[in-house]
Coordinates of C-alpha atoms in Angstrom, one line a residue:
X1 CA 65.8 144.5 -25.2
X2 CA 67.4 148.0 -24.0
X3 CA 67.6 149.0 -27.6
X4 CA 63.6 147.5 -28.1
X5 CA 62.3 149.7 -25.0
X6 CA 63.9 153.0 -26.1
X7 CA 62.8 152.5 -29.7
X8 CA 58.7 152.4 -28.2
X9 CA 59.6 155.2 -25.7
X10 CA 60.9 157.5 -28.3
X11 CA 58.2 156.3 -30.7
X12 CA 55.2 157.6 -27.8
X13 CA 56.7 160.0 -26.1
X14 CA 59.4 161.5 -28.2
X15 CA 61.9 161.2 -25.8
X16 CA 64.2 157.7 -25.0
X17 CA 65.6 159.3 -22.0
X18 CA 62.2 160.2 -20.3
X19 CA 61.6 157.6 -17.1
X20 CA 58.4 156.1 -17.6
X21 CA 57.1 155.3 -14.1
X22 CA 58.2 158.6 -12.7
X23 CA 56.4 160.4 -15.9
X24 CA 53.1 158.5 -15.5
X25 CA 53.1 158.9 -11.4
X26 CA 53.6 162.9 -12.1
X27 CA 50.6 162.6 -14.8
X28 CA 48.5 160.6 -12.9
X29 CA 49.0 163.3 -9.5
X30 CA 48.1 166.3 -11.4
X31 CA 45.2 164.8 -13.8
X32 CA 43.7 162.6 -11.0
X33 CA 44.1 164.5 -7.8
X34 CA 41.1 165.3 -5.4
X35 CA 41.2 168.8 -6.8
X36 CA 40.1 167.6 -10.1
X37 CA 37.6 164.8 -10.0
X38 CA 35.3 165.9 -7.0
X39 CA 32.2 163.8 -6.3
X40 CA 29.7 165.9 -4.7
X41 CA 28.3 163.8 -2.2
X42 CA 25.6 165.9 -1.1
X43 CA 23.8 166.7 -4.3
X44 CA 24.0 163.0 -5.0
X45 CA 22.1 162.1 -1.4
X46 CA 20.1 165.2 -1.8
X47 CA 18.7 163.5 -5.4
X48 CA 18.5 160.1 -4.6
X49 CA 16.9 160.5 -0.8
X50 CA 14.4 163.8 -1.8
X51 CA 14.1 164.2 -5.6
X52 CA 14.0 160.4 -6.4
X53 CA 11.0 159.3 -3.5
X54 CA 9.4 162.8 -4.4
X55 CA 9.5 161.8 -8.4
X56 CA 8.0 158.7 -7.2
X57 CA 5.2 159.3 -5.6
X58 CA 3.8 162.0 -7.7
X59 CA 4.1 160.1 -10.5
X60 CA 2.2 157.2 -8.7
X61 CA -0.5 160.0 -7.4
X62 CA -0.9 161.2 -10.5
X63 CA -1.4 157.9 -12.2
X64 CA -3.9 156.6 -10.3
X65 CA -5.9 159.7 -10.5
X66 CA -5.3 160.0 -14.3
X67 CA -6.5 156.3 -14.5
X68 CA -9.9 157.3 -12.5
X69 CA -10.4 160.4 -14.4
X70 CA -10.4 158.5 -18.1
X71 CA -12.3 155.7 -16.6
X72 CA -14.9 158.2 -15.8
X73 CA -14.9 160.0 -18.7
X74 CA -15.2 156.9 -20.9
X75 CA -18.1 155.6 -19.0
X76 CA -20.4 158.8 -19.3
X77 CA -19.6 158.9 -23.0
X78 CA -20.3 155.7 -23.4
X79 CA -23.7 156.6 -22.1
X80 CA -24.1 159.9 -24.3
X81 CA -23.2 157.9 -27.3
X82 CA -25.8 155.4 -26.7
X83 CA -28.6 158.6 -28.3
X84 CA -26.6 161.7 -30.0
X85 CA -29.5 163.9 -28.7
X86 CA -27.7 163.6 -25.6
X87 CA -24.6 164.9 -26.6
X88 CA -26.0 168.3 -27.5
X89 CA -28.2 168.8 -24.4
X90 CA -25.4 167.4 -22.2
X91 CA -22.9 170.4 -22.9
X92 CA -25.8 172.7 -21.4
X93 CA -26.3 170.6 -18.1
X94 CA -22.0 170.8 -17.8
X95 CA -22.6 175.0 -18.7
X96 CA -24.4 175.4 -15.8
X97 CA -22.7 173.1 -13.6
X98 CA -19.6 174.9 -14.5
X99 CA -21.4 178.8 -14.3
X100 CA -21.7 177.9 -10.8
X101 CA -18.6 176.7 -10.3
X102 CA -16.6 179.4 -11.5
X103 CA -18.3 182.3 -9.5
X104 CA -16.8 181.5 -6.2
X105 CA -13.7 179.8 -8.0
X106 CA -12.8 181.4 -11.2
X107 CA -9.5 179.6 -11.3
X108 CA -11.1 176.2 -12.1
X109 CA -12.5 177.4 -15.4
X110 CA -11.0 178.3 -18.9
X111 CA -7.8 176.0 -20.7
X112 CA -6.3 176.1 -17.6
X113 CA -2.8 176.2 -19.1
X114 CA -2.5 180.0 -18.6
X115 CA -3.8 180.5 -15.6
X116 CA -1.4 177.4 -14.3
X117 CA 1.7 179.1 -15.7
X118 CA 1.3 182.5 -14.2
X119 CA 0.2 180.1 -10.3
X120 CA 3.8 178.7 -11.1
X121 CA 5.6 182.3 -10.7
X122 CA 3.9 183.2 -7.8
X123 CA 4.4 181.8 -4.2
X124 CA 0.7 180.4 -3.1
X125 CA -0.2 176.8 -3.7
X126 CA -3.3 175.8 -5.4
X127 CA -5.8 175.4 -3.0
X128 CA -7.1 171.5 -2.0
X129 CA -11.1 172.5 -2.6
X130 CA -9.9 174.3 -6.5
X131 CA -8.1 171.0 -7.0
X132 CA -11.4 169.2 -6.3
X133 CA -13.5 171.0 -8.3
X134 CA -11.3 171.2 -11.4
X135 CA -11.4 167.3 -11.3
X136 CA -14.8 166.8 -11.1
X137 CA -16.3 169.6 -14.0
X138 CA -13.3 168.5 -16.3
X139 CA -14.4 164.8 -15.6
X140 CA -17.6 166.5 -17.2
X141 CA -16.3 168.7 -20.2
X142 CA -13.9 165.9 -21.7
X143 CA -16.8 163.4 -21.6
X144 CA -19.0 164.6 -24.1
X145 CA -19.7 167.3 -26.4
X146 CA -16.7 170.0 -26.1
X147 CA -14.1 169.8 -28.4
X148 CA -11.6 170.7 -25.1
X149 CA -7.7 168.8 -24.6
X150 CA -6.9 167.2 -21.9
X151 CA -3.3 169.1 -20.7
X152 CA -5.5 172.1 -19.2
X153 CA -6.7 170.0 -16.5
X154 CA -4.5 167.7 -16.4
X155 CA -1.5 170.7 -16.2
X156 CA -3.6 172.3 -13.4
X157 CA -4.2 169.3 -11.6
X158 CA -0.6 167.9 -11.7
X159 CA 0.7 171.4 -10.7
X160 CA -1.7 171.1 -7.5
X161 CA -0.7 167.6 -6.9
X162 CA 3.4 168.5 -7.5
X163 CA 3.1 171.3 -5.0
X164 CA 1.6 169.5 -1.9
X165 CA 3.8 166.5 -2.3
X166 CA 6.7 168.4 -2.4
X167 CA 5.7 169.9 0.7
X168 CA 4.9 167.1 2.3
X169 CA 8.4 166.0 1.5
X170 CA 9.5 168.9 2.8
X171 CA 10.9 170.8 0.1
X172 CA 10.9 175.2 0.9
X173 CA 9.0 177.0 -1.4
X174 CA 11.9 177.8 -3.2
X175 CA 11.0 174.6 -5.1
X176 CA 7.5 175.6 -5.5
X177 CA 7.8 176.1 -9.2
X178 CA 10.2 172.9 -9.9
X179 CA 7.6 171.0 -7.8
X180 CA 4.4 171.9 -9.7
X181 CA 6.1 171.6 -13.5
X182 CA 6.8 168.4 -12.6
X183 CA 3.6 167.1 -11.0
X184 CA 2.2 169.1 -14.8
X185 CA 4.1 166.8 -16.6
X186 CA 3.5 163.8 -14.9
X187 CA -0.4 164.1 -14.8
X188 CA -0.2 165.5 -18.4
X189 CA 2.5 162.8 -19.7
X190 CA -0.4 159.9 -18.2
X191 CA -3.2 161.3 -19.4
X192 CA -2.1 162.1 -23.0
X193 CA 0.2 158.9 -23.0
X194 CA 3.1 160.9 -24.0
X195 CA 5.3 160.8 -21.0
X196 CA 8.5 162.6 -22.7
X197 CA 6.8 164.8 -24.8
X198 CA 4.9 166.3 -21.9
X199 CA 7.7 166.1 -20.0
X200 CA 9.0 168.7 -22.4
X201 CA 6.1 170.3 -23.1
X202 CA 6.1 171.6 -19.6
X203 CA 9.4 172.7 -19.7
X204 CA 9.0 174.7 -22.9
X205 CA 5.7 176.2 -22.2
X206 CA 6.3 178.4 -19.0
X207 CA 8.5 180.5 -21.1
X208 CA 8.5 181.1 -24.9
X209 CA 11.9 180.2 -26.2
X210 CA 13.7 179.6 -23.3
X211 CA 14.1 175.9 -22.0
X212 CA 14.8 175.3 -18.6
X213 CA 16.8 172.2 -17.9
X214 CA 16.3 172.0 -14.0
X215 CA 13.3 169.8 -14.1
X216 CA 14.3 167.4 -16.4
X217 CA 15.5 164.1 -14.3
X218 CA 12.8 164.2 -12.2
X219 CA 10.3 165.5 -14.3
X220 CA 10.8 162.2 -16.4
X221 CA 11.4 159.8 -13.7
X222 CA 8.1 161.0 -12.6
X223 CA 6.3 161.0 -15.9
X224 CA 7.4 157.8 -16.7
X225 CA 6.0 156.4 -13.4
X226 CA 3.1 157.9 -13.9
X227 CA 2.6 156.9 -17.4
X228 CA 3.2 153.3 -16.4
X229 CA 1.1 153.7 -13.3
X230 CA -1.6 154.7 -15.9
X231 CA -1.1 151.8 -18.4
X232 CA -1.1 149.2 -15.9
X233 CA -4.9 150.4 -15.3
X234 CA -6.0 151.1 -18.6
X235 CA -3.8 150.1 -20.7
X236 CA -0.9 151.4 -23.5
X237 CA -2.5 151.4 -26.8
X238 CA -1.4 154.6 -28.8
X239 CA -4.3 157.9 -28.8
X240 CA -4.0 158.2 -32.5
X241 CA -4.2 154.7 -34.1
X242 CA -3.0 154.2 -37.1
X243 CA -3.9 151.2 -39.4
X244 CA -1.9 152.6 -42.9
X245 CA 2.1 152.8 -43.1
X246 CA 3.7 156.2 -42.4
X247 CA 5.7 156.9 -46.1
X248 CA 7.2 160.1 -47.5
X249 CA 9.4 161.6 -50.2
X250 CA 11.6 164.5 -50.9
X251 CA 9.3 165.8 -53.4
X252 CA 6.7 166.4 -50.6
X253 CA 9.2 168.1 -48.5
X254 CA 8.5 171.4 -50.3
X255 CA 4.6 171.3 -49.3
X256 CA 5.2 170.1 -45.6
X257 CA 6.9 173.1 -45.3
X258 CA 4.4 175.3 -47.0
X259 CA 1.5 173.5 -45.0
X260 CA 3.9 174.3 -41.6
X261 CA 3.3 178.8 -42.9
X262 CA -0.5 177.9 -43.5
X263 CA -0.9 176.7 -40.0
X264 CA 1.2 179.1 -38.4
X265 CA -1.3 181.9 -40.3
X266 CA -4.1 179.9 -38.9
X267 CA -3.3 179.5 -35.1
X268 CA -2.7 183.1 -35.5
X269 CA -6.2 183.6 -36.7
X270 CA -7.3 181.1 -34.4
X271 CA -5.1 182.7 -31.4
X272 CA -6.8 186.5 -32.4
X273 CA -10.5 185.3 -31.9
X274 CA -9.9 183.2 -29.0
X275 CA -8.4 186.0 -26.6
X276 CA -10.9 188.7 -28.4
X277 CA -13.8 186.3 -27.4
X278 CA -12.3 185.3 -24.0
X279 CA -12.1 188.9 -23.2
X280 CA -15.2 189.9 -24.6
X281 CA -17.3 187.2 -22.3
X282 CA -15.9 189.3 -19.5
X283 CA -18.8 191.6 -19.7
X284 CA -21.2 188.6 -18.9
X285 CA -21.1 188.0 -15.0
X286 CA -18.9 184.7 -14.7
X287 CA -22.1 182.1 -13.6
X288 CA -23.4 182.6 -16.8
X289 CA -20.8 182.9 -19.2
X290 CA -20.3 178.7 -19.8
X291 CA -24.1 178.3 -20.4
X292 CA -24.3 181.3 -22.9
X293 CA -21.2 180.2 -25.2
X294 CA -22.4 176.7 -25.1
X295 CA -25.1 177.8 -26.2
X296 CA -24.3 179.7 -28.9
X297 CA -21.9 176.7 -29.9
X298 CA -24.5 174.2 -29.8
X299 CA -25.9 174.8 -33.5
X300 CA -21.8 174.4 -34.4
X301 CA -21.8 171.1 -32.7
X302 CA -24.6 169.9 -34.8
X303 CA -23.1 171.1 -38.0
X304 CA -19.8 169.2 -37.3
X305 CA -22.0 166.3 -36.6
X306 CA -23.9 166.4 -39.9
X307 CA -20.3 167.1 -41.8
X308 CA -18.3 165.0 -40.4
X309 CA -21.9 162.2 -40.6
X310 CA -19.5 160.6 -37.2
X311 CA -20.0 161.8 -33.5
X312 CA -16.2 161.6 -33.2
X313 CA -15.3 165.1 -33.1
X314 CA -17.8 165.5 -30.3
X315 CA -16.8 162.5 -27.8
X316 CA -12.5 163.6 -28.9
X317 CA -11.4 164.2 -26.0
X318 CA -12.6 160.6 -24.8
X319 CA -10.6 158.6 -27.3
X320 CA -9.4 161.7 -30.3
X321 CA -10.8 159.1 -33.1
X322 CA -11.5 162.2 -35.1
X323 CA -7.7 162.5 -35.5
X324 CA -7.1 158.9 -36.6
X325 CA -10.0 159.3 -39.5
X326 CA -8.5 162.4 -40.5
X327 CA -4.9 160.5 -40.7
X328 CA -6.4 157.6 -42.8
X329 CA -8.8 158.8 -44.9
X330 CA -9.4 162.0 -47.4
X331 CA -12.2 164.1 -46.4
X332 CA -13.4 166.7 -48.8
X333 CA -11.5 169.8 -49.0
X334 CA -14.9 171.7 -48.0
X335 CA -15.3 169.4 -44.9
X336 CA -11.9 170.0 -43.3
X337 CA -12.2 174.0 -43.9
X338 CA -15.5 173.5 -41.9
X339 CA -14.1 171.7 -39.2
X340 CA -11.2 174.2 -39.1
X341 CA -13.4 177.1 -38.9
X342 CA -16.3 175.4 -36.7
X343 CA -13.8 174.0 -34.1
X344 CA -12.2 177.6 -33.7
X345 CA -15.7 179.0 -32.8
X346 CA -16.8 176.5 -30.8
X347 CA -13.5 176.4 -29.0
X348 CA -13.9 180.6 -28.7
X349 CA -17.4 180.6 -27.5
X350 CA -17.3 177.5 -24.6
X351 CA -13.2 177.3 -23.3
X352 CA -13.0 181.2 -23.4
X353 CA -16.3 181.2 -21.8
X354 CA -15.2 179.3 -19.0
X355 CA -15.3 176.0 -19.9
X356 CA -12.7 173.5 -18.5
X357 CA -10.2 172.2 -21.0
X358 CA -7.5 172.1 -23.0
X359 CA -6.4 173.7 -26.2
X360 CA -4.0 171.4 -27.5
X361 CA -6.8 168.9 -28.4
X362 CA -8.4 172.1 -30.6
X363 CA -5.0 172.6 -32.6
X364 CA -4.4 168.8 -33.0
X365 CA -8.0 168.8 -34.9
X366 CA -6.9 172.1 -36.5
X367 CA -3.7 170.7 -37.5
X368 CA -5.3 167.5 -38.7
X369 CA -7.6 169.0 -41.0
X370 CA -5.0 171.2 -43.0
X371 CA -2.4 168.1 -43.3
X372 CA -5.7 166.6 -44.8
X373 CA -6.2 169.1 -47.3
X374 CA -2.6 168.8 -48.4
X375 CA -2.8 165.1 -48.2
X376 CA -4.9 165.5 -51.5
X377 CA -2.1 166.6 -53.4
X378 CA 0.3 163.1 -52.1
X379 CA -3.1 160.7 -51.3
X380 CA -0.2 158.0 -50.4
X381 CA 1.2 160.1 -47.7
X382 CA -2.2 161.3 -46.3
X383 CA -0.8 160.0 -42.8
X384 CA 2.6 162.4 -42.5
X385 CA 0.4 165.5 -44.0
X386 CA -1.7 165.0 -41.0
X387 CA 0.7 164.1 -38.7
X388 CA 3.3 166.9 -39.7
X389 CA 0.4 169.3 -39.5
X390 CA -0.8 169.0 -36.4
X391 CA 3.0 169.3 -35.1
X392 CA 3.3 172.2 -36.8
X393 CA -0.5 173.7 -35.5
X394 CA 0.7 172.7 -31.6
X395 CA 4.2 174.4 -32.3
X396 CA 3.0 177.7 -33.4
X397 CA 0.4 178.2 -30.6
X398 CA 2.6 176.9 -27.9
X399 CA 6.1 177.7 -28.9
X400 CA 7.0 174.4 -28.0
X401 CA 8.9 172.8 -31.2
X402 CA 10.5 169.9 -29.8
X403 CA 7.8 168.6 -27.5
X404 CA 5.6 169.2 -30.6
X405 CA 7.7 166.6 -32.8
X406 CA 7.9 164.1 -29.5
X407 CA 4.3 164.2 -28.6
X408 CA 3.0 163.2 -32.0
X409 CA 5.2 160.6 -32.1
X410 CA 4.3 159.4 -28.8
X411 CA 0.7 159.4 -29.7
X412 CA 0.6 157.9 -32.6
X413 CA 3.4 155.3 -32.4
X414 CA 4.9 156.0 -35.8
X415 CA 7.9 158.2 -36.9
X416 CA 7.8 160.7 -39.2
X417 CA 10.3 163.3 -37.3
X418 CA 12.2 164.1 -40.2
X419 CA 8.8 165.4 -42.7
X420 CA 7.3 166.6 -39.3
X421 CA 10.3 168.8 -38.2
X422 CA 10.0 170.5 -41.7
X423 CA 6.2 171.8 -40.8
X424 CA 7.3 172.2 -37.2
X425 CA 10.6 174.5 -37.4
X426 CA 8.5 176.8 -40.5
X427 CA 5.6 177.2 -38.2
X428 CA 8.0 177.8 -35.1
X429 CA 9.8 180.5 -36.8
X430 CA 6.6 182.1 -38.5
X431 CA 4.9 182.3 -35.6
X432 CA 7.3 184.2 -33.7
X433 CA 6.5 186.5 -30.9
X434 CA 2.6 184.8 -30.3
X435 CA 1.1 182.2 -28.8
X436 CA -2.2 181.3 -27.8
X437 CA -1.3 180.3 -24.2
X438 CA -1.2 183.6 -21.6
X439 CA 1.1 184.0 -19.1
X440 CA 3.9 183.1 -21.8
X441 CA 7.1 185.3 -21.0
X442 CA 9.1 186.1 -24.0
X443 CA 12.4 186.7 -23.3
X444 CA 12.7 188.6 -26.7
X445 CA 10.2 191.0 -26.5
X446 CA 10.9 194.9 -27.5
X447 CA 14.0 196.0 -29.3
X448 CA 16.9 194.3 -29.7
X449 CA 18.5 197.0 -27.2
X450 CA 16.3 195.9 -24.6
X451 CA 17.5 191.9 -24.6
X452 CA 19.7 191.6 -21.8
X453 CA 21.8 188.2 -21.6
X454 CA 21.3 186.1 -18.0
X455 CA 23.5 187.2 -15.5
X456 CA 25.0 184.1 -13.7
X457 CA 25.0 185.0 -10.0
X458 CA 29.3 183.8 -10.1
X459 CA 31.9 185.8 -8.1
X460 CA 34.0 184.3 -11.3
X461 CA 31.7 186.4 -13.6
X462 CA 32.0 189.2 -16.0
X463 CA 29.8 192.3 -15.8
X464 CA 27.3 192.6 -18.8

């Protein structure tokens, strides 16, 4: 037995004299000692008694408001749809609702994603009565009419909603910026039914290419909540329905990626009007700004009507049906460069005017149309064309990649990540240093001389 024992001590440790017990008490002091393996007590009580309620109820909040906002956009389109004249003269009645809106509180007007993320770097919290009016004239825009998404509210609002729980929770305004990007993605994650991929939408957007971990646990516990919150009102069926199977091959590959350039030369385009107009409307006093780019959009609305022979494209931001048509079915090649080219002006002349809304809703219709044109080429795989290209149009005007690939795939149930991280990545890359969103920081920007690494506030660390 001696002779057994020393042959399996050797054979482990390499020794048949070491003492086993002795050599695996000395181990166990050094690996396992306090000094080591140190569970931090407070952080953990911090979390789960402040972070985790906080998470909670915001995404509770914002669920039940998300779940009164749809049902209230849903039943005035359902009334607009029921005569299409309605939908072109019901933009105007919003215009003016919103001209007079904006002149006491211009903060309430425009995407509202740019405005939210510069709010988020300063120290004031949104104000109750901003909060209240944003609802109510975005419960307007996205219920007829305007092609306008549904994050720029939704972003603002959640923001709002994340900053005054917190403090209720009391939480310093030190947390003020954690607080709102969480109530963002929470509200957003509900209302767009993509709890993750707003989740990281929010984190990715407040600066371009640099993603800020902080937020993340709670950010999804409370988008999660939220988006749950929202189901169990009404209900979990995907945004962009899809009826036809989701197939690809290699030999496509090559055009997804050359569809991910087009769109990254398009939101480009589409970016350059959209500021030049926005800026330009600044000459028009701010109560009649909405009124006179809806106005000018109007005879666009009608032509997207006639085109697409649907009133889809105009009651999108209700149910985004537009997108599910254009998945599923091959519209002429004419048709979708209209729509492309139509919902850039109309975007340009009523969101950069003042209306409330969104812009991811624009570059998911943008997207859509060009994965349509290069569906022609593989008719078969008409639905990852359209779904790879409206990754690709939401990752070059955001400069958010990865929440790009997760939000499509959220929306429309399906997976196509491999084809859709193709278009995504080329139109990333090829759309560097832009994006259609203001109040983006990029940490990039001037000479390579100028790019500074993060200086980690260590006694332990090196000077740059």
């Amino acid at each position: 037995m001696g002779k057994i024992r020393d042959f399996f001590v050797f054979l482990i440790f390499g020794n048949k004299n070491i003492q086993v017990f002795k050599y695996f008490k000395r181990v166990c002091k050094e690996n396992f000692s306090p000094l080591n393996i140190k569970i931090d007590s407070v952080s953990i009580f911090f979390f789960l008694g402040r972070w985790l309620p906080f998470s909670v109820a915001v995404g509770i909040t914002t669920g039940i408001i998300a779940s009164l906002m749809d049902l209230a956009v849903v039943n005035i389109n359902n009334f607009l749809s029921t005569n299409i004249i309605y939908l072109f003269i019901y933009p105007l009645f919003v215009a003016i609702i919103t001209g007079q809106t904006i002149k006491n509180n211009p903060e309430v007007g425009g995407p509202g994603i740019g405005f939210s993320i510069l709010h988020l770097k300063g120290k004031k919290y949104l104000k109750i009565k901003s909060l209240v009016y944003k609802l109510i004239i975005s419960i307007f825009t996205l219920s007829g009419g305007f092609i306008a998404g549904r994050e720029g509210p939704s972003f603002y609002l959640g923001i709002g909603i994340g900053e005054w729980i917190g403090k209720a929770h009391g939480f310093g305004k030190r947390f003020k910026n954690m607080l709102g990007l969480i109530g963002g993605g929470a509200f957003t994650g509900a209302l767009l039914k993509a709890p993750l991929g707003s989740s990281i939408f929010a984190m990715e957007l407040e600066n371009m290419y640099d993603f800020d971990y902080r937020p993340f646990v709670p950010m999804i516990v409370a988008s999660i909540v939220s988006y749950l919150t929202f189901s169990f009102f009404r209900g979990n069926h995907a945004f962009i329905q899809l009826t036809s199977e989701a197939v690809w091959s290699l030999e496509s590959i090559p055009y997804i990626i050359a569809m991910g350039f087009v769109a990254s030369v398009v939101i480009y385009i589409y970016t350059l009007m959209f500021h030049f107009f926005a800026k330009t409307a600044k000459i028009i006093s701010a109560n009649r700004r909405p009124f006179i780019g809806t106005l000018i959009s109007v005879p666009f609305m009608i032509g997207l009507y006639y085109i697409t022979n649907d009133a889809d494209v105009l009651s999108a931001p209700v149910n985004m049906k537009i997108l599910s048509s254009m998945a599923q079915m091959n519209f002429p090649i004419s048709s979708d460069v209209t729509i492309i080219a139509f919902t850039i002006v109309i975007t340009s002349f009523t969101l950069g005017f003042g209306i409330p809304g969104g812009l991811i809703l624009p570059v998911l219709i943008i997207g859509a149309a060009l994965g349509n044109i290069f569906g022609h080429i593989f008719p078969d795989q008409l639905v990852v064309f359209t779904l790879a290209g409206m990754g690709a149009a939401l990752s070059a005007a955001a400069k958010t990649p990865l929440a790009a690939i997760v939000m499509i795939t959220e929306m429309s149930h399906d997976d196509v990540v491999i084809p859709m991280t193709a278009a995504v990545i080329t139109s990333y890359l090829t759309s560097f240093g832009y994006s259609l969103y203001l109040g983006q920081e990029n940490i990039f920007k001037g000479g390579l001389k100028d790019f500074k690494p993060y200086k980690v506030n260590n006694q332990n660390s090196e000077k740059p």
